[in-house]
Amino acid sequence: MIQLRTILTPADNSGAKRLMVIGVPARVGRIARLGDVVLCVVQSADPAGVVTDSEKVRVLIVRTKKEVRRQDGTYIRFDDNAGVVIDKQGLPRGTRILGPVAREVKEVGYNKIASLAREVV
């Protein structure tokens, strides 16, 4: 459950260190879940990274602390709320994906992010 002002951990090497959600699309409602794209602001970033401080970026949610029920009845949850910085075409701005990624990301259609991830859970 990601809502406004939620702090996200970047799951890529785009240079962002801390992201804050400032917009959730209307079609999603007020709560974003795995596989949704939200608008974030970069609160702190690495000076040599692709993104800079105070930059508005689109972020794909790949991990959430709140458990998600799957069709087969199993539940999945992670230790942190994490996202991947993407561009308007849906491609990651970084070159690596860090940590596990939920299977829902691939089911939504972000195959490039799922293929870069070391583990798809």
PDB file of N, CA and C in Angstrom, residues 10-71:
ATOM      1  N   PRO A  10      15.104   3.135  -3.577  1.00  0.00           N
ATOM      2  CA  PRO A  10      15.349   2.802  -4.989  1.00  0.00           C
ATOM      3  C   PRO A  10      15.906   1.386  -5.118  1.00  0.00           C
ATOM      4  N   ALA A  11      15.396   0.642  -6.085  1.00  0.00           N
ATOM      5  CA  ALA A  11      15.847  -0.729  -6.313  1.00  0.00           C
ATOM      6  C   ALA A  11      16.704  -0.807  -7.566  1.00  0.00           C
ATOM      7  N   ASP A  12      17.350   0.296  -7.925  1.00  0.00           N
ATOM      8  CA  ASP A  12      18.198   0.312  -9.117  1.00  0.00           C
ATOM      9  C   ASP A  12      19.417   1.189  -8.850  1.00  0.00           C
ATOM     10  N   ASN A  13      20.265   1.320  -9.862  1.00  0.00           N
ATOM     11  CA  ASN A  13      21.474   2.129  -9.714  1.00  0.00           C
ATOM     12  C   ASN A  13      21.363   3.447 -10.472  1.00  0.00           C
ATOM     13  N   SER A  14      20.189   4.062 -10.457  1.00  0.00           N
ATOM     14  CA  SER A  14      19.992   5.336 -11.151  1.00  0.00           C
ATOM     15  C   SER A  14      20.640   6.498 -10.411  1.00  0.00           C
ATOM     16  N   GLY A  15      21.029   6.300  -9.170  1.00  0.00           N
ATOM     17  CA  GLY A  15      21.671   7.353  -8.397  1.00  0.00           C
ATOM     18  C   GLY A  15      20.788   7.916  -7.299  1.00  0.00           C
ATOM     19  N   ALA A  16      19.508   7.617  -7.312  1.00  0.00           N
ATOM     20  CA  ALA A  16      18.612   8.085  -6.257  1.00  0.00           C
ATOM     21  C   ALA A  16      18.871   7.292  -4.985  1.00  0.00           C
ATOM     22  N   LYS A  17      18.797   7.982  -3.846  1.00  0.00           N
ATOM     23  CA  LYS A  17      18.987   7.313  -2.564  1.00  0.00           C
ATOM     24  C   LYS A  17      17.700   7.269  -1.752  1.00  0.00           C
ATOM     25  N   ARG A  18      16.803   8.204  -2.027  1.00  0.00           N
ATOM     26  CA  ARG A  18      15.541   8.284  -1.286  1.00  0.00           C
ATOM     27  C   ARG A  18      14.501   8.936  -2.178  1.00  0.00           C
ATOM     28  N   LEU A  19      13.327   8.307  -2.270  1.00  0.00           N
ATOM     29  CA  LEU A  19      12.242   8.795  -3.120  1.00  0.00           C
ATOM     30  C   LEU A  19      10.995   9.010  -2.271  1.00  0.00           C
ATOM     31  N   MET A  20      10.244  10.089  -2.561  1.00  0.00           N
ATOM     32  CA  MET A  20       8.987  10.327  -1.871  1.00  0.00           C
ATOM     33  C   MET A  20       7.868  10.422  -2.898  1.00  0.00           C
ATOM     34  N   VAL A  21       6.785   9.686  -2.666  1.00  0.00           N
ATOM     35  CA  VAL A  21       5.653   9.660  -3.593  1.00  0.00           C
ATOM     36  C   VAL A  21       4.906  10.986  -3.494  1.00  0.00           C
ATOM     37  N   ILE A  22       4.697  11.638  -4.651  1.00  0.00           N
ATOM     38  CA  ILE A  22       3.935  12.884  -4.678  1.00  0.00           C
ATOM     39  C   ILE A  22       2.710  12.781  -5.571  1.00  0.00           C
ATOM     40  N   GLY A  23       2.533  11.646  -6.246  1.00  0.00           N
ATOM     41  CA  GLY A  23       1.363  11.494  -7.097  1.00  0.00           C
ATOM     42  C   GLY A  23       1.051  10.041  -7.385  1.00  0.00           C
ATOM     43  N   VAL A  24      -0.233   9.698  -7.251  1.00  0.00           N
ATOM     44  CA  VAL A  24      -0.717   8.362  -7.592  1.00  0.00           C
ATOM     45  C   VAL A  24      -1.753   8.550  -8.688  1.00  0.00           C
ATOM     46  N   PRO A  25      -1.660   7.832  -9.818  1.00  0.00           N
ATOM     47  CA  PRO A  25      -2.616   8.027 -10.910  1.00  0.00           C
ATOM     48  C   PRO A  25      -4.055   7.801 -10.469  1.00  0.00           C
ATOM     49  N   ALA A  26      -4.978   8.526 -11.084  1.00  0.00           N
ATOM     50  CA  ALA A  26      -6.392   8.465 -10.704  1.00  0.00           C
ATOM     51  C   ALA A  26      -6.986   7.083 -10.965  1.00  0.00           C
ATOM     52  N   ARG A  27      -6.528   6.386 -12.000  1.00  0.00           N
ATOM     53  CA  ARG A  27      -7.084   5.070 -12.308  1.00  0.00           C
ATOM     54  C   ARG A  27      -6.775   4.070 -11.208  1.00  0.00           C
ATOM     55  N   VAL A  28      -5.717   4.310 -10.465  1.00  0.00           N
ATOM     56  CA  VAL A  28      -5.330   3.427  -9.381  1.00  0.00           C
ATOM     57  C   VAL A  28      -6.120   3.762  -8.116  1.00  0.00           C
ATOM     58  N   GLY A  29      -6.471   5.019  -7.932  1.00  0.00           N
ATOM     59  CA  GLY A  29      -7.114   5.469  -6.709  1.00  0.00           C
ATOM     60  C   GLY A  29      -6.094   6.137  -5.818  1.00  0.00           C
ATOM     61  N   ARG A  30      -6.298   6.071  -4.526  1.00  0.00           N
ATOM     62  CA  ARG A  30      -5.369   6.720  -3.609  1.00  0.00           C
ATOM     63  C   ARG A  30      -4.239   5.801  -3.179  1.00  0.00           C
ATOM     64  N   ILE A  31      -4.372   4.515  -3.449  1.00  0.00           N
ATOM     65  CA  ILE A  31      -3.392   3.525  -3.011  1.00  0.00           C
ATOM     66  C   ILE A  31      -2.770   2.852  -4.234  1.00  0.00           C
ATOM     67  N   ALA A  32      -1.436   2.807  -4.281  1.00  0.00           N
ATOM     68  CA  ALA A  32      -0.736   2.109  -5.361  1.00  0.00           C
ATOM     69  C   ALA A  32      -0.245   0.764  -4.839  1.00  0.00           C
ATOM     70  N   ARG A  33      -0.196  -0.222  -5.722  1.00  0.00           N
ATOM     71  CA  ARG A  33       0.212  -1.570  -5.350  1.00  0.00           C
ATOM     72  C   ARG A  33       1.361  -2.025  -6.249  1.00  0.00           C
ATOM     73  N   LEU A  34       1.747  -3.281  -6.143  1.00  0.00           N
ATOM     74  CA  LEU A  34       2.820  -3.820  -6.970  1.00  0.00           C
ATOM     75  C   LEU A  34       2.486  -3.666  -8.448  1.00  0.00           C
ATOM     76  N   GLY A  35       3.440  -3.192  -9.229  1.00  0.00           N
ATOM     77  CA  GLY A  35       3.242  -3.042 -10.660  1.00  0.00           C
ATOM     78  C   GLY A  35       2.652  -1.717 -11.077  1.00  0.00           C
ATOM     79  N   ASP A  36       2.308  -0.835 -10.133  1.00  0.00           N
ATOM     80  CA  ASP A  36       1.762   0.478 -10.468  1.00  0.00           C
ATOM     81  C   ASP A  36       2.896   1.485 -10.629  1.00  0.00           C
ATOM     82  N   VAL A  37       2.643   2.505 -11.439  1.00  0.00           N
ATOM     83  CA  VAL A  37       3.610   3.576 -11.650  1.00  0.00           C
ATOM     84  C   VAL A  37       3.134   4.804 -10.895  1.00  0.00           C
ATOM     85  N   VAL A  38       4.010   5.384 -10.086  1.00  0.00           N
ATOM     86  CA  VAL A  38       3.684   6.571  -9.306  1.00  0.00           C
ATOM     87  C   VAL A  38       4.679   7.675  -9.647  1.00  0.00           C
ATOM     88  N   LEU A  39       4.306   8.901  -9.315  1.00  0.00           N
ATOM     89  CA  LEU A  39       5.182  10.050  -9.508  1.00  0.00           C
ATOM     90  C   LEU A  39       5.893  10.327  -8.190  1.00  0.00           C
ATOM     91  N   CYS A  40       7.211  10.458  -8.246  1.00  0.00           N
ATOM     92  CA  CYS A  40       8.010  10.668  -7.037  1.00  0.00           C
ATOM     93  C   CYS A  40       8.947  11.847  -7.231  1.00  0.00           C
ATOM     94  N   VAL A  41       9.434  12.352  -6.108  1.00  0.00           N
ATOM     95  CA  VAL A  41      10.487  13.350  -6.132  1.00  0.00           C
ATOM     96  C   VAL A  41      11.714  12.724  -5.474  1.00  0.00           C
ATOM     97  N   VAL A  42      12.878  13.007  -6.044  1.00  0.00           N
ATOM     98  CA  VAL A  42      14.133  12.479  -5.508  1.00  0.00           C
ATOM     99  C   VAL A  42      14.547  13.367  -4.343  1.00  0.00           C
ATOM    100  N   GLN A  43      14.550  12.824  -3.129  1.00  0.00           N
ATOM    101  CA  GLN A  43      14.905  13.623  -1.959  1.00  0.00           C
ATOM    102  C   GLN A  43      16.413  13.696  -1.759  1.00  0.00           C
ATOM    103  N   SER A  44      17.117  12.632  -2.075  1.00  0.00           N
ATOM    104  CA  SER A  44      18.577  12.680  -2.038  1.00  0.00           C
ATOM    105  C   SER A  44      19.106  11.771  -3.137  1.00  0.00           C
ATOM    106  N   ALA A  45      20.212  12.201  -3.744  1.00  0.00           N
ATOM    107  CA  ALA A  45      20.761  11.456  -4.874  1.00  0.00           C
ATOM    108  C   ALA A  45      22.278  11.514  -4.851  1.00  0.00           C
ATOM    109  N   ASP A  46      22.877  10.554  -5.514  1.00  0.00           N
ATOM    110  CA  ASP A  46      24.315  10.504  -5.688  1.00  0.00           C
ATOM    111  C   ASP A  46      24.700  11.552  -6.735  1.00  0.00           C
ATOM    112  N   PRO A  47      25.727  12.352  -6.494  1.00  0.00           N
ATOM    113  CA  PRO A  47      26.092  13.392  -7.468  1.00  0.00           C
ATOM    114  C   PRO A  47      26.468  12.842  -8.843  1.00  0.00           C
ATOM    115  N   ALA A  48      26.971  11.612  -8.896  1.00  0.00           N
ATOM    116  CA  ALA A  48      27.380  11.032 -10.176  1.00  0.00           C
ATOM    117  C   ALA A  48      26.269  10.221 -10.823  1.00  0.00           C
ATOM    118  N   GLY A  49      25.086  10.234 -10.258  1.00  0.00           N
ATOM    119  CA  GLY A  49      23.992   9.418 -10.771  1.00  0.00           C
ATOM    120  C   GLY A  49      23.264  10.051 -11.942  1.00  0.00           C
ATOM    121  N   VAL A  50      22.322   9.300 -12.491  1.00  0.00           N
ATOM    122  CA  VAL A  50      21.521   9.759 -13.629  1.00  0.00           C
ATOM    123  C   VAL A  50      20.492  10.787 -13.190  1.00  0.00           C
ATOM    124  N   VAL A  51      19.941  10.632 -11.988  1.00  0.00           N
ATOM    125  CA  VAL A  51      18.933  11.560 -11.480  1.00  0.00           C
ATOM    126  C   VAL A  51      19.579  12.533 -10.504  1.00  0.00           C
ATOM    127  N   THR A  52      18.926  13.674 -10.297  1.00  0.00           N
ATOM    128  CA  THR A  52      19.446  14.700  -9.406  1.00  0.00           C
ATOM    129  C   THR A  52      18.457  14.973  -8.283  1.00  0.00           C
ATOM    130  N   ASP A  53      18.907  15.697  -7.270  1.00  0.00           N
ATOM    131  CA  ASP A  53      18.033  16.076  -6.167  1.00  0.00           C
ATOM    132  C   ASP A  53      16.867  16.910  -6.676  1.00  0.00           C
ATOM    133  N   SER A  54      15.711  16.734  -6.072  1.00  0.00           N
ATOM    134  CA  SER A  54      14.484  17.494  -6.363  1.00  0.00           C
ATOM    135  C   SER A  54      13.942  17.255  -7.762  1.00  0.00           C
ATOM    136  N   GLU A  55      14.391  16.224  -8.441  1.00  0.00           N
ATOM    137  CA  GLU A  55      13.876  15.901  -9.771  1.00  0.00           C
ATOM    138  C   GLU A  55      12.621  15.044  -9.637  1.00  0.00           C
ATOM    139  N   LYS A  56      11.610  15.337 -10.456  1.00  0.00           N
ATOM    140  CA  LYS A  56      10.399  14.523 -10.480  1.00  0.00           C
ATOM    141  C   LYS A  56      10.621  13.358 -11.433  1.00  0.00           C
ATOM    142  N   VAL A  57      10.334  12.151 -10.959  1.00  0.00           N
ATOM    143  CA  VAL A  57      10.562  10.946 -11.754  1.00  0.00           C
ATOM    144  C   VAL A  57       9.364  10.016 -11.643  1.00  0.00           C
ATOM    145  N   ARG A  58       9.220   9.149 -12.649  1.00  0.00           N
ATOM    146  CA  ARG A  58       8.212   8.091 -12.611  1.00  0.00           C
ATOM    147  C   ARG A  58       8.871   6.854 -12.023  1.00  0.00           C
ATOM    148  N   VAL A  59       8.161   6.196 -11.113  1.00  0.00           N
ATOM    149  CA  VAL A  59       8.727   5.049 -10.403  1.00  0.00           C
ATOM    150  C   VAL A  59       7.746   3.883 -10.464  1.00  0.00           C
ATOM    151  N   LEU A  60       8.259   2.709 -10.821  1.00  0.00           N
ATOM    152  CA  LEU A  60       7.477   1.476 -10.827  1.00  0.00           C
ATOM    153  C   LEU A  60       7.665   0.772  -9.485  1.00  0.00           C
ATOM    154  N   ILE A  61       6.562   0.444  -8.823  1.00  0.00           N
ATOM    155  CA  ILE A  61       6.617  -0.224  -7.522  1.00  0.00           C
ATOM    156  C   ILE A  61       6.954  -1.700  -7.737  1.00  0.00           C
ATOM    157  N   VAL A  62       8.069  -2.164  -7.138  1.00  0.00           N
ATOM    158  CA  VAL A  62       8.489  -3.560  -7.305  1.00  0.00           C
ATOM    159  C   VAL A  62       8.451  -4.359  -6.004  1.00  0.00           C
ATOM    160  N   ARG A  63       8.440  -3.684  -4.837  1.00  0.00           N
ATOM    161  CA  ARG A  63       8.353  -4.368  -3.545  1.00  0.00           C
ATOM    162  C   ARG A  63       7.515  -3.523  -2.589  1.00  0.00           C
ATOM    163  N   THR A  64       6.677  -4.188  -1.787  1.00  0.00           N
ATOM    164  CA  THR A  64       5.887  -3.493  -0.765  1.00  0.00           C
ATOM    165  C   THR A  64       5.919  -4.275   0.541  1.00  0.00           C
ATOM    166  N   LYS A  65       5.831  -3.552   1.648  1.00  0.00           N
ATOM    167  CA  LYS A  65       5.759  -4.195   2.953  1.00  0.00           C
ATOM    168  C   LYS A  65       4.402  -4.839   3.175  1.00  0.00           C
ATOM    169  N   LYS A  66       3.354  -4.239   2.640  1.00  0.00           N
ATOM    170  CA  LYS A  66       2.007  -4.776   2.810  1.00  0.00           C
ATOM    171  C   LYS A  66       1.859  -6.022   1.954  1.00  0.00           C
ATOM    172  N   GLU A  67       1.334  -7.092   2.553  1.00  0.00           N
ATOM    173  CA  GLU A  67       1.213  -8.348   1.819  1.00  0.00           C
ATOM    174  C   GLU A  67       0.195  -8.229   0.685  1.00  0.00           C
ATOM    175  N   VAL A  68       0.443  -9.001  -0.375  1.00  0.00           N
ATOM    176  CA  VAL A  68      -0.419  -9.027  -1.553  1.00  0.00           C
ATOM    177  C   VAL A  68      -0.884 -10.463  -1.751  1.00  0.00           C
ATOM    178  N   ARG A  69      -2.174 -10.634  -1.947  1.00  0.00           N
ATOM    179  CA  ARG A  69      -2.723 -11.972  -2.173  1.00  0.00           C
ATOM    180  C   ARG A  69      -2.679 -12.276  -3.662  1.00  0.00           C
ATOM    181  N   ARG A  70      -2.159 -13.443  -3.996  1.00  0.00           N
ATOM    182  CA  ARG A  70      -2.104 -13.870  -5.396  1.00  0.00           C
ATOM    183  C   ARG A  70      -3.297 -14.750  -5.720  1.00  0.00           C
ATOM    184  N   GLN A  71      -3.470 -15.040  -7.017  1.00  0.00           N
ATOM    185  CA  GLN A  71      -4.617 -15.821  -7.473  1.00  0.00           C
ATOM    186  C   GLN A  71      -4.634 -17.231  -6.879  1.00  0.00           C
TER     187      GLN A  71
END
